[in-house]
Amino acid sequence: MFKNLLTPFLAGTALLALGLQPFAADAQALKKLSDTAKEIVAPITGKTDDRLEKVTTFKHQVTGVTVSEDGRIFVNFPRWSEDVPVSVAEAMKDGSIKPYPDDEWNAWRNAKMSEISPTDHFVTVQSVVADGKGSLWVVDPAAPNSEKTVKGGPKLVQVDLKTNTVKKVYPFPPEVAGPASYLNDVRIAPDGTFAYFTDSGSPGGLVVLDLTSGKSWRVLSDDPSTQAEKDVVVEVDGKPLRRPDGRQPQFNADGIALTADSKTLYWQALTGKTMYRISTEALQKAASDPGAVKAEKFADTEPTDGLWIDKQNRIYLSTMTNNGVKILGQDGKVTSFLQDSRLRWPDTFAQGPDGAIYITASHIQDSPWFNKDWTDDDFALFKFNPPK
């Protein structure tokens, strides 16, 4: 109602500012007026939450974020709709970014893929996770534009935060990360023995990596628990999200969360309304008997991208439909926590040593995947304090 009353006033004001009489304006001037009015009205009518604080902004699409035990912030920029100049970066206090761990690891470019080795360069980084014990872990599905994986590229990279150098690279064999795979996110066991991943590619699934031996294996691959739910429609901005050719996006296993005691893993397909869980003991035993693993339905939710679990075992959901954050309790009840129009496609969570939770806005619905060109590229990192 407020918007409807305000727009005519803004329209007349804008016309006078342009030196035009309202009834004499031509079509081009009217269009300019309309665009100006929309720009003025949007900040007024957009829903914001004072608890959400903007930390910094970026020039390129950001997905992953993590914060080390000493407060250093790291982010990643996936090689999706553009050939990004930096894949992994440290967000500096002055607002700049620094390629991490160095320029060489970030030297990959699509145009030079025949010249640069994918085994020791970041190809398409999807997530970064600091383990709180001196290491940064980088997930590289190595699939530019989320398409076919680059041979020899899928890997997990461990970086020593003290020396700022790569400590170890864990490559994934083709039977684990195949041509249509897309390793999405990772959780590292607190004791440093195992890493658990979601694969949102085709077929969707979970991946387990033994960090001691380097052996990896797929679990629940092509299982209903890791696949997009065909009857679920992802909605953003009040309407179903569609590609230019009309297709509904089908994202498989995506968000992932590990309890503090490392005994239970949670996940869900982005195009889905069901969260599942499983014991990590079963995932580890699946190395010898993958067919014995059975997923347990945990809760009914909604399409969500990132997951985070706090020390109280509350699971945070980043929800695209309402640009918000919701919280799922162990009783299976979902409650809304905050909603903010700046959170266009809230993506990944991370928690800092001071308890603040960080979250990225990746603007996926504004990208060339769903539009001819970018319609909104205000990429930002935010943070908020969790409820007590």
PDB file of N, CA, C and O in Angstrom, residues 93-128:
ATOM      1  N   LYS A  93      41.124  -6.680   6.316  1.00  0.00           N
ATOM      2  CA  LYS A  93      40.377  -5.726   7.127  1.00  0.00           C
ATOM      3  C   LYS A  93      40.094  -4.418   6.407  1.00  0.00           C
ATOM      4  O   LYS A  93      39.165  -3.698   6.773  1.00  0.00           O
ATOM      5  N   ASP A  94      40.913  -4.086   5.388  1.00  0.00           N
ATOM      6  CA  ASP A  94      40.693  -2.836   4.658  1.00  0.00           C
ATOM      7  C   ASP A  94      39.679  -2.989   3.524  1.00  0.00           C
ATOM      8  O   ASP A  94      39.463  -2.067   2.747  1.00  0.00           O
ATOM      9  N   GLY A  95      39.043  -4.165   3.428  1.00  0.00           N
ATOM     10  CA  GLY A  95      38.040  -4.401   2.403  1.00  0.00           C
ATOM     11  C   GLY A  95      38.564  -5.037   1.136  1.00  0.00           C
ATOM     12  O   GLY A  95      37.779  -5.426   0.266  1.00  0.00           O
ATOM     13  N   SER A  96      39.862  -5.179   1.026  1.00  0.00           N
ATOM     14  CA  SER A  96      40.455  -5.816  -0.157  1.00  0.00           C
ATOM     15  C   SER A  96      40.480  -7.330   0.023  1.00  0.00           C
ATOM     16  O   SER A  96      40.201  -7.850   1.109  1.00  0.00           O
ATOM     17  N   ILE A  97      40.801  -8.029  -1.052  1.00  0.00           N
ATOM     18  CA  ILE A  97      40.980  -9.478  -0.966  1.00  0.00           C
ATOM     19  C   ILE A  97      42.391  -9.836  -1.419  1.00  0.00           C
ATOM     20  O   ILE A  97      42.967  -9.166  -2.280  1.00  0.00           O
ATOM     21  N   LYS A  98      42.930 -10.889  -0.850  1.00  0.00           N
ATOM     22  CA  LYS A  98      44.278 -11.346  -1.175  1.00  0.00           C
ATOM     23  C   LYS A  98      44.206 -12.790  -1.641  1.00  0.00           C
ATOM     24  O   LYS A  98      43.701 -13.651  -0.921  1.00  0.00           O
ATOM     25  N   PRO A  99      44.648 -13.091  -2.879  1.00  0.00           N
ATOM     26  CA  PRO A  99      44.625 -14.480  -3.360  1.00  0.00           C
ATOM     27  C   PRO A  99      45.310 -15.397  -2.356  1.00  0.00           C
ATOM     28  O   PRO A  99      46.391 -15.075  -1.848  1.00  0.00           O
ATOM     29  N   TYR A 100      44.659 -16.529  -2.069  1.00  0.00           N
ATOM     30  CA  TYR A 100      45.170 -17.408  -1.031  1.00  0.00           C
ATOM     31  C   TYR A 100      45.251 -18.856  -1.523  1.00  0.00           C
ATOM     32  O   TYR A 100      44.347 -19.305  -2.227  1.00  0.00           O
ATOM     33  N   PRO A 101      46.310 -19.611  -1.204  1.00  0.00           N
ATOM     34  CA  PRO A 101      47.461 -19.188  -0.409  1.00  0.00           C
ATOM     35  C   PRO A 101      48.462 -18.305  -1.168  1.00  0.00           C
ATOM     36  O   PRO A 101      49.294 -17.659  -0.555  1.00  0.00           O
ATOM     37  N   ASP A 102      48.343 -18.292  -2.518  1.00  0.00           N
ATOM     38  CA  ASP A 102      49.221 -17.440  -3.319  1.00  0.00           C
ATOM     39  C   ASP A 102      48.625 -17.253  -4.708  1.00  0.00           C
ATOM     40  O   ASP A 102      47.571 -17.817  -5.034  1.00  0.00           O
ATOM     41  N   ASP A 103      49.300 -16.471  -5.526  1.00  0.00           N
ATOM     42  CA  ASP A 103      48.823 -16.207  -6.886  1.00  0.00           C
ATOM     43  C   ASP A 103      48.854 -17.456  -7.756  1.00  0.00           C
ATOM     44  O   ASP A 103      47.969 -17.659  -8.596  1.00  0.00           O
ATOM     45  N   GLU A 104      49.867 -18.295  -7.570  1.00  0.00           N
ATOM     46  CA  GLU A 104      50.024 -19.450  -8.449  1.00  0.00           C
ATOM     47  C   GLU A 104      48.872 -20.431  -8.314  1.00  0.00           C
ATOM     48  O   GLU A 104      48.359 -20.944  -9.310  1.00  0.00           O
ATOM     49  N   TRP A 105      48.434 -20.701  -7.086  1.00  0.00           N
ATOM     50  CA  TRP A 105      47.324 -21.620  -6.912  1.00  0.00           C
ATOM     51  C   TRP A 105      46.038 -21.065  -7.533  1.00  0.00           C
ATOM     52  O   TRP A 105      45.119 -21.797  -7.868  1.00  0.00           O
ATOM     53  N   ASN A 106      45.979 -19.751  -7.717  1.00  0.00           N
ATOM     54  CA  ASN A 106      44.811 -19.088  -8.307  1.00  0.00           C
ATOM     55  C   ASN A 106      45.015 -18.731  -9.776  1.00  0.00           C
ATOM     56  O   ASN A 106      44.260 -17.928 -10.327  1.00  0.00           O
ATOM     57  N   ALA A 107      46.000 -19.321 -10.416  1.00  0.00           N
ATOM     58  CA  ALA A 107      46.365 -18.930 -11.776  1.00  0.00           C
ATOM     59  C   ALA A 107      45.528 -19.596 -12.870  1.00  0.00           C
ATOM     60  O   ALA A 107      45.635 -19.216 -14.041  1.00  0.00           O
ATOM     61  N   TRP A 108      44.706 -20.581 -12.510  1.00  0.00           N
ATOM     62  CA  TRP A 108      43.904 -21.270 -13.527  1.00  0.00           C
ATOM     63  C   TRP A 108      42.965 -20.301 -14.246  1.00  0.00           C
ATOM     64  O   TRP A 108      42.357 -19.431 -13.635  1.00  0.00           O
ATOM     65  N   ARG A 109      42.862 -20.472 -15.572  1.00  0.00           N
ATOM     66  CA  ARG A 109      41.890 -19.732 -16.370  1.00  0.00           C
ATOM     67  C   ARG A 109      41.314 -20.692 -17.405  1.00  0.00           C
ATOM     68  O   ARG A 109      42.028 -21.562 -17.940  1.00  0.00           O
ATOM     69  N   ASN A 110      40.038 -20.549 -17.704  1.00  0.00           N
ATOM     70  CA  ASN A 110      39.407 -21.420 -18.691  1.00  0.00           C
ATOM     71  C   ASN A 110      40.153 -21.402 -20.015  1.00  0.00           C
ATOM     72  O   ASN A 110      40.332 -22.438 -20.662  1.00  0.00           O
ATOM     73  N   ALA A 111      40.573 -20.220 -20.422  1.00  0.00           N
ATOM     74  CA  ALA A 111      41.238 -20.078 -21.717  1.00  0.00           C
ATOM     75  C   ALA A 111      42.608 -20.736 -21.744  1.00  0.00           C
ATOM     76  O   ALA A 111      43.169 -20.975 -22.823  1.00  0.00           O
ATOM     77  N   LYS A 112      43.153 -21.039 -20.565  1.00  0.00           N
ATOM     78  CA  LYS A 112      44.488 -21.640 -20.497  1.00  0.00           C
ATOM     79  C   LYS A 112      44.451 -23.047 -19.910  1.00  0.00           C
ATOM     80  O   LYS A 112      45.462 -23.557 -19.437  1.00  0.00           O
ATOM     81  N   MET A 113      43.282 -23.695 -19.955  1.00  0.00           N
ATOM     82  CA  MET A 113      43.143 -24.988 -19.302  1.00  0.00           C
ATOM     83  C   MET A 113      44.057 -26.058 -19.884  1.00  0.00           C
ATOM     84  O   MET A 113      44.392 -27.022 -19.197  1.00  0.00           O
ATOM     85  N   SER A 114      44.481 -25.894 -21.128  1.00  0.00           N
ATOM     86  CA  SER A 114      45.393 -26.864 -21.725  1.00  0.00           C
ATOM     87  C   SER A 114      46.837 -26.598 -21.323  1.00  0.00           C
ATOM     88  O   SER A 114      47.723 -27.433 -21.565  1.00  0.00           O
ATOM     89  N   GLU A 115      47.069 -25.460 -20.684  1.00  0.00           N
ATOM     90  CA  GLU A 115      48.427 -25.080 -20.313  1.00  0.00           C
ATOM     91  C   GLU A 115      48.704 -25.212 -18.817  1.00  0.00           C
ATOM     92  O   GLU A 115      49.854 -25.274 -18.401  1.00  0.00           O
ATOM     93  N   ILE A 116      47.657 -25.227 -18.002  1.00  0.00           N
ATOM     94  CA  ILE A 116      47.825 -25.226 -16.546  1.00  0.00           C
ATOM     95  C   ILE A 116      47.327 -26.544 -15.947  1.00  0.00           C
ATOM     96  O   ILE A 116      46.220 -26.980 -16.241  1.00  0.00           O
ATOM     97  N   SER A 117      48.126 -27.133 -15.097  1.00  0.00           N
ATOM     98  CA  SER A 117      47.762 -28.409 -14.472  1.00  0.00           C
ATOM     99  C   SER A 117      46.608 -28.233 -13.501  1.00  0.00           C
ATOM    100  O   SER A 117      46.642 -27.351 -12.637  1.00  0.00           O
ATOM    101  N   PRO A 118      45.568 -29.073 -13.609  1.00  0.00           N
ATOM    102  CA  PRO A 118      44.434 -28.971 -12.681  1.00  0.00           C
ATOM    103  C   PRO A 118      44.706 -29.625 -11.328  1.00  0.00           C
ATOM    104  O   PRO A 118      43.941 -29.438 -10.390  1.00  0.00           O
ATOM    105  N   THR A 119      45.789 -30.373 -11.222  1.00  0.00           N
ATOM    106  CA  THR A 119      46.069 -31.087  -9.976  1.00  0.00           C
ATOM    107  C   THR A 119      46.641 -30.190  -8.894  1.00  0.00           C
ATOM    108  O   THR A 119      46.486 -30.472  -7.708  1.00  0.00           O
ATOM    109  N   ASP A 120      47.308 -29.107  -9.289  1.00  0.00           N
ATOM    110  CA  ASP A 120      47.927 -28.211  -8.314  1.00  0.00           C
ATOM    111  C   ASP A 120      47.532 -26.750  -8.534  1.00  0.00           C
ATOM    112  O   ASP A 120      48.285 -25.827  -8.246  1.00  0.00           O
ATOM    113  N   HIS A 121      46.318 -26.555  -9.055  1.00  0.00           N
ATOM    114  CA  HIS A 121      45.726 -25.231  -9.191  1.00  0.00           C
ATOM    115  C   HIS A 121      44.232 -25.343  -8.877  1.00  0.00           C
ATOM    116  O   HIS A 121      43.620 -26.390  -9.105  1.00  0.00           O
ATOM    117  N   PHE A 122      43.649 -24.262  -8.372  1.00  0.00           N
ATOM    118  CA  PHE A 122      42.211 -24.239  -8.136  1.00  0.00           C
ATOM    119  C   PHE A 122      41.495 -24.061  -9.466  1.00  0.00           C
ATOM    120  O   PHE A 122      41.752 -23.112 -10.199  1.00  0.00           O
ATOM    121  N   VAL A 123      40.563 -24.973  -9.771  1.00  0.00           N
ATOM    122  CA  VAL A 123      39.824 -24.914 -11.035  1.00  0.00           C
ATOM    123  C   VAL A 123      38.466 -24.245 -10.828  1.00  0.00           C
ATOM    124  O   VAL A 123      38.148 -23.229 -11.437  1.00  0.00           O
ATOM    125  N   THR A 124      37.641 -24.833  -9.976  1.00  0.00           N
ATOM    126  CA  THR A 124      36.316 -24.263  -9.671  1.00  0.00           C
ATOM    127  C   THR A 124      36.030 -24.510  -8.202  1.00  0.00           C
ATOM    128  O   THR A 124      35.461 -25.538  -7.839  1.00  0.00           O
ATOM    129  N   VAL A 125      36.428 -23.619  -7.353  1.00  0.00           N
ATOM    130  CA  VAL A 125      36.285 -23.831  -5.914  1.00  0.00           C
ATOM    131  C   VAL A 125      34.860 -23.538  -5.470  1.00  0.00           C
ATOM    132  O   VAL A 125      34.290 -22.496  -5.797  1.00  0.00           O
ATOM    133  N   GLN A 126      34.294 -24.462  -4.702  1.00  0.00           N
ATOM    134  CA  GLN A 126      32.908 -24.337  -4.243  1.00  0.00           C
ATOM    135  C   GLN A 126      32.800 -23.973  -2.767  1.00  0.00           C
ATOM    136  O   GLN A 126      31.854 -23.313  -2.360  1.00  0.00           O
ATOM    137  N   SER A 127      33.755 -24.408  -1.953  1.00  0.00           N
ATOM    138  CA  SER A 127      33.650 -24.094  -0.528  1.00  0.00           C
ATOM    139  C   SER A 127      35.012 -24.104   0.150  1.00  0.00           C
ATOM    140  O   SER A 127      35.957 -24.750  -0.320  1.00  0.00           O
ATOM    141  N   VAL A 128      35.080 -23.373   1.260  1.00  0.00           N
ATOM    142  CA  VAL A 128      36.289 -23.309   2.083  1.00  0.00           C
ATOM    143  C   VAL A 128      35.873 -23.497   3.536  1.00  0.00           C
ATOM    144  O   VAL A 128      34.863 -22.950   3.975  1.00  0.00           O
TER     145      VAL A 128
END
